[in-house]
Amino acid sequence: MVYSMYNSSNEIEDGVLLGRTSTPPRIPIYVKQADFLRHCLIVGTTGSGKTSLAMKLANELKRYGASVVLDWYGEYSRVGDYIVDVGVGEPVAIPIEDPLDAVFLLEEVLDLSSPQAYLLAKLLKKPKDLERVIDLIETYEPEARWEVETKASLMRKVSLLLKYGKVFKVVQPSEVDRLVEFSKGRLTVFNLSNLKTLELRRLVALGVLNAVKYLKERGVFKDSVFVVVEEAHNVMAKSKFLQKYLAEVRKLGIGLIVVTQSPAGLDYEIMNNTNIKVVKALKSADDISAISKSMNLDAKVASLINKLGYNEAVVEAPSLIEPILIELT
Ligand SMILES: Nc1ncnc2c1ncn2[C@@H]1O[C@H](COP(=O)(O)OP(=O)(O)OP(=O)(O)O)[C@@H](O)[C@H]1O
Ligand SMILES: [Mg+2]
């Protein structure tokens, strides 16, 4: 295939070596730290090597600041400098400033309907109320007929978060610097694999993302932070949290590495807001077509996607003139 050279050759060695062009002269492909701060998307079918690549990137990027991994299946302990086994021992701290933030978080995590969110907003008077939200719902006397049904459905959803014991606690955001254990040069892994429901994993994932944002907004942590979001299709739910987050944090020095096996299910805003794209092997025609369209791949390059090996990827990055096939290192 045709491969291209860098847009500009200066500074290219200041970055992460992703791999080399797959045909001679096997030009090394570096991606700059600044480009990772405008987010990276890794897609590929199951078993195509996404996690292995994200692990390498998190490990290399930590030299520019700190890396944080939302480790859905407990796969990153080998590379982690500090592991938080969420759900084991101490409850994980979720920073919430305003009761409405708690409502927003649960709306996202539990995919609440508007009446459910409305009722929840009525019940949560302070952030800490989230910890006893089941009691609050249970003891609530419905004031209107619609609230009877809403109360029951809300109860069913919220119990998904609380039936496995005290997994999380609500803290003031100002306490957060003691709770998100990252520091310069360190790769911190939040192991979510002990959490028994998808909703709990999602809650903690969003809690950590909020905490990272809070620390950067307040200038508590000065260096860049790179966050690997594994299983992004699960983190996203139906609303727009991740989309908004991607757009908001780029000016804060937070770079996300969004990993998913289902590009066809991704919101186009996620595609638009990730300026590095790494495509590993994909099998489904829908997935291939979605990613090819978003990257504007020509038919020849697109036709390679279902044949890529573990060590291969089609990569788009600002420093490259066009998407190219590379052999990963
Ligand atoms: N470059 C490679 N060469 C050989 N084997 C590899 C390579 N990269 C990954 N593997 C192996 O392939 C398997 C799947 O890799 P990995 O877990 O990174 O894939 P994945 O895309 O994250 O899969 P999933 O969708 O299941 O999360 C692992 O056992 C890993 O060791
Ligand atoms: Mg994986």
mmCIF file with all atom_site columns, N, CA and C and ligand atoms in Angstrom, residues 44-53 73 75 230-231 259 261 280 310-311, ligand 1:
data_model
loop_
_atom_site.group_PDB
_atom_site.id
_atom_site.type_symbol
_atom_site.label_atom_id
_atom_site.label_alt_id
_atom_site.label_comp_id
_atom_site.label_asym_id
_atom_site.label_entity_id
_atom_site.label_seq_id
_atom_site.pdbx_PDB_ins_code
_atom_site.Cartn_x
_atom_site.Cartn_y
_atom_site.Cartn_z
_atom_site.occupancy
_atom_site.B_iso_or_equiv
_atom_site.pdbx_formal_charge
_atom_site.auth_seq_id
_atom_site.auth_comp_id
_atom_site.auth_asym_id
_atom_site.auth_atom_id
_atom_site.pdbx_PDB_model_num
ATOM   1  N N   . GLY A 1 44  ? -11.110 -2.433  17.429 1.00 0.00 ? 44  GLY A N   1
ATOM   2  C CA  . GLY A 1 44  ? -10.694 -3.728  16.888 1.00 0.00 ? 44  GLY A CA  1
ATOM   3  C C   . GLY A 1 44  ? -11.596 -4.800  17.456 1.00 0.00 ? 44  GLY A C   1
ATOM   4  N N   . THR A 1 45  ? -11.712 -5.881  16.732 1.00 0.00 ? 45  THR A N   1
ATOM   5  C CA  . THR A 1 45  ? -12.580 -6.955  17.190 1.00 0.00 ? 45  THR A CA  1
ATOM   6  C C   . THR A 1 45  ? -11.986 -7.604  18.442 1.00 0.00 ? 45  THR A C   1
ATOM   7  N N   . THR A 1 46  ? -12.775 -8.421  19.091 1.00 0.00 ? 46  THR A N   1
ATOM   8  C CA  . THR A 1 46  ? -12.294 -9.040  20.315 1.00 0.00 ? 46  THR A CA  1
ATOM   9  C C   . THR A 1 46  ? -11.063 -9.918  20.032 1.00 0.00 ? 46  THR A C   1
ATOM   10 N N   . GLY A 1 47  ? -10.052 -9.749  20.863 1.00 0.00 ? 47  GLY A N   1
ATOM   11 C CA  . GLY A 1 47  ? -8.824  -10.516 20.686 1.00 0.00 ? 47  GLY A CA  1
ATOM   12 C C   . GLY A 1 47  ? -7.852  -9.936  19.675 1.00 0.00 ? 47  GLY A C   1
ATOM   13 N N   . SER A 1 48  ? -8.140  -8.738  19.177 1.00 0.00 ? 48  SER A N   1
ATOM   14 C CA  . SER A 1 48  ? -7.265  -8.179  18.134 1.00 0.00 ? 48  SER A CA  1
ATOM   15 C C   . SER A 1 48  ? -6.036  -7.462  18.703 1.00 0.00 ? 48  SER A C   1
ATOM   16 N N   . GLY A 1 49  ? -5.961  -7.337  20.032 1.00 0.00 ? 49  GLY A N   1
ATOM   17 C CA  . GLY A 1 49  ? -4.776  -6.728  20.634 1.00 0.00 ? 49  GLY A CA  1
ATOM   18 C C   . GLY A 1 49  ? -4.954  -5.281  21.066 1.00 0.00 ? 49  GLY A C   1
ATOM   19 N N   . LYS A 1 50  ? -6.188  -4.843  21.285 1.00 0.00 ? 50  LYS A N   1
ATOM   20 C CA  . LYS A 1 50  ? -6.436  -3.460  21.730 1.00 0.00 ? 50  LYS A CA  1
ATOM   21 C C   . LYS A 1 50  ? -5.841  -3.204  23.108 1.00 0.00 ? 50  LYS A C   1
ATOM   22 N N   . THR A 1 51  ? -6.118  -4.139  24.028 1.00 0.00 ? 51  THR A N   1
ATOM   23 C CA  . THR A 1 51  ? -5.644  -3.946  25.400 1.00 0.00 ? 51  THR A CA  1
ATOM   24 C C   . THR A 1 51  ? -4.118  -3.947  25.451 1.00 0.00 ? 51  THR A C   1
ATOM   25 N N   . SER A 1 52  ? -3.506  -4.851  24.694 1.00 0.00 ? 52  SER A N   1
ATOM   26 C CA  . SER A 1 52  ? -2.034  -4.882  24.682 1.00 0.00 ? 52  SER A CA  1
ATOM   27 C C   . SER A 1 52  ? -1.481  -3.542  24.228 1.00 0.00 ? 52  SER A C   1
ATOM   28 N N   . LEU A 1 53  ? -2.104  -2.945  23.227 1.00 0.00 ? 53  LEU A N   1
ATOM   29 C CA  . LEU A 1 53  ? -1.639  -1.656  22.729 1.00 0.00 ? 53  LEU A CA  1
ATOM   30 C C   . LEU A 1 53  ? -1.903  -0.537  23.743 1.00 0.00 ? 53  LEU A C   1
ATOM   31 N N   . TYR A 1 73  ? -11.535 -5.506  33.054 1.00 0.00 ? 73  TYR A N   1
ATOM   32 C CA  . TYR A 1 73  ? -11.404 -6.951  33.308 1.00 0.00 ? 73  TYR A CA  1
ATOM   33 C C   . TYR A 1 73  ? -10.190 -7.338  34.150 1.00 0.00 ? 73  TYR A C   1
ATOM   34 N N   . GLU A 1 75  ? -6.885  -6.603  33.772 1.00 0.00 ? 75  GLU A N   1
ATOM   35 C CA  . GLU A 1 75  ? -5.790  -7.096  32.928 1.00 0.00 ? 75  GLU A CA  1
ATOM   36 C C   . GLU A 1 75  ? -4.495  -6.295  33.055 1.00 0.00 ? 75  GLU A C   1
ATOM   37 N N   . GLU A 1 230 ? -11.238 1.559   28.970 1.00 0.00 ? 230 GLU A N   1
ATOM   38 C CA  . GLU A 1 230 ? -11.495 0.252   28.345 1.00 0.00 ? 230 GLU A CA  1
ATOM   39 C C   . GLU A 1 230 ? -12.997 0.054   28.193 1.00 0.00 ? 230 GLU A C   1
ATOM   40 N N   . GLU A 1 231 ? -13.393 -0.741  27.235 1.00 0.00 ? 231 GLU A N   1
ATOM   41 C CA  . GLU A 1 231 ? -14.807 -1.076  27.037 1.00 0.00 ? 231 GLU A CA  1
ATOM   42 C C   . GLU A 1 231 ? -15.666 0.181   26.991 1.00 0.00 ? 231 GLU A C   1
ATOM   43 N N   . VAL A 1 259 ? -11.101 2.815   24.184 1.00 0.00 ? 259 VAL A N   1
ATOM   44 C CA  . VAL A 1 259 ? -10.918 1.485   23.598 1.00 0.00 ? 259 VAL A CA  1
ATOM   45 C C   . VAL A 1 259 ? -12.278 0.806   23.429 1.00 0.00 ? 259 VAL A C   1
ATOM   46 N N   . GLN A 1 261 ? -14.627 -2.363  21.031 1.00 0.00 ? 261 GLN A N   1
ATOM   47 C CA  . GLN A 1 261 ? -14.717 -3.350  19.950 1.00 0.00 ? 261 GLN A CA  1
ATOM   48 C C   . GLN A 1 261 ? -15.838 -3.032  18.974 1.00 0.00 ? 261 GLN A C   1
ATOM   49 N N   . LYS A 1 280 ? -7.498  -1.735  14.591 1.00 0.00 ? 280 LYS A N   1
ATOM   50 C CA  . LYS A 1 280 ? -6.966  -3.093  14.532 1.00 0.00 ? 280 LYS A CA  1
ATOM   51 C C   . LYS A 1 280 ? -7.969  -3.920  13.725 1.00 0.00 ? 280 LYS A C   1
ATOM   52 N N   . TYR A 1 310 ? -2.104  -9.222  14.506 1.00 0.00 ? 310 TYR A N   1
ATOM   53 C CA  . TYR A 1 310 ? -1.922  -8.627  15.840 1.00 0.00 ? 310 TYR A CA  1
ATOM   54 C C   . TYR A 1 310 ? -1.059  -7.386  15.834 1.00 0.00 ? 310 TYR A C   1
ATOM   55 N N   . ASN A 1 311 ? -0.013  -7.453  15.028 1.00 0.00 ? 311 ASN A N   1
ATOM   56 C CA  . ASN A 1 311 ? 0.968   -6.376  15.076 1.00 0.00 ? 311 ASN A CA  1
ATOM   57 C C   . ASN A 1 311 ? 0.695   -5.270  14.077 1.00 0.00 ? 311 ASN A C   1
HETATM 58 N N1  . LIG B 2 .   ? 1.269   -8.361  19.136 1.00 0.00 ? 1   LIG B N1  1
HETATM 59 C C1  . LIG B 2 .   ? 0.810   -9.546  19.565 1.00 0.00 ? 1   LIG B C1  1
HETATM 60 N N2  . LIG B 2 .   ? 1.372   -10.679 19.183 1.00 0.00 ? 1   LIG B N2  1
HETATM 61 C C2  . LIG B 2 .   ? 0.905   -11.857 19.626 1.00 0.00 ? 1   LIG B C2  1
HETATM 62 N N3  . LIG B 2 .   ? -0.117  -11.993 20.473 1.00 0.00 ? 1   LIG B N3  1
HETATM 63 C C3  . LIG B 2 .   ? -0.717  -10.885 20.878 1.00 0.00 ? 1   LIG B C3  1
HETATM 64 C C4  . LIG B 2 .   ? -0.299  -9.592  20.439 1.00 0.00 ? 1   LIG B C4  1
HETATM 65 N N4  . LIG B 2 .   ? -1.111  -8.669  20.995 1.00 0.00 ? 1   LIG B N4  1
HETATM 66 C C5  . LIG B 2 .   ? -1.981  -9.353  21.740 1.00 0.00 ? 1   LIG B C5  1
HETATM 67 N N5  . LIG B 2 .   ? -1.735  -10.681 21.685 1.00 0.00 ? 1   LIG B N5  1
HETATM 68 C C6  . LIG B 2 .   ? -2.493  -11.714 22.423 1.00 0.00 ? 1   LIG B C6  1
HETATM 69 O O1  . LIG B 2 .   ? -3.807  -11.778 21.925 1.00 0.00 ? 1   LIG B O1  1
HETATM 70 C C7  . LIG B 2 .   ? -4.717  -11.905 22.986 1.00 0.00 ? 1   LIG B C7  1
HETATM 71 C C8  . LIG B 2 .   ? -5.732  -10.785 22.931 1.00 0.00 ? 1   LIG B C8  1
HETATM 72 O O2  . LIG B 2 .   ? -5.060  -9.529  23.074 1.00 0.00 ? 1   LIG B O2  1
HETATM 73 P P1  . LIG B 2 .   ? -5.764  -8.321  23.779 1.00 0.00 ? 1   LIG B P1  1
HETATM 74 O O3  . LIG B 2 .   ? -6.313  -8.760  25.086 1.00 0.00 ? 1   LIG B O3  1
HETATM 75 O O4  . LIG B 2 .   ? -4.829  -7.193  23.773 1.00 0.00 ? 1   LIG B O4  1
HETATM 76 O O5  . LIG B 2 .   ? -6.949  -8.078  22.750 1.00 0.00 ? 1   LIG B O5  1
HETATM 77 P P2  . LIG B 2 .   ? -8.233  -7.165  22.889 1.00 0.00 ? 1   LIG B P2  1
HETATM 78 O O6  . LIG B 2 .   ? -8.471  -6.589  21.549 1.00 0.00 ? 1   LIG B O6  1
HETATM 79 O O7  . LIG B 2 .   ? -8.067  -6.252  24.010 1.00 0.00 ? 1   LIG B O7  1
HETATM 80 O O8  . LIG B 2 .   ? -9.359  -8.228  23.190 1.00 0.00 ? 1   LIG B O8  1
HETATM 81 P P3  . LIG B 2 .   ? -10.779 -7.998  23.920 1.00 0.00 ? 1   LIG B P3  1
HETATM 82 O O9  . LIG B 2 .   ? -11.713 -7.406  22.913 1.00 0.00 ? 1   LIG B O9  1
HETATM 83 O O10 . LIG B 2 .   ? -11.170 -9.400  24.276 1.00 0.00 ? 1   LIG B O10 1
HETATM 84 O O11 . LIG B 2 .   ? -10.557 -7.115  25.075 1.00 0.00 ? 1   LIG B O11 1
HETATM 85 C C9  . LIG B 2 .   ? -3.918  -11.880 24.261 1.00 0.00 ? 1   LIG B C9  1
HETATM 86 O O12 . LIG B 2 .   ? -3.756  -13.188 24.743 1.00 0.00 ? 1   LIG B O12 1
HETATM 87 C C10 . LIG B 2 .   ? -2.599  -11.288 23.867 1.00 0.00 ? 1   LIG B C10 1
HETATM 88 O O13 . LIG B 2 .   ? -1.539  -11.809 24.641 1.00 0.00 ? 1   LIG B O13 1
#
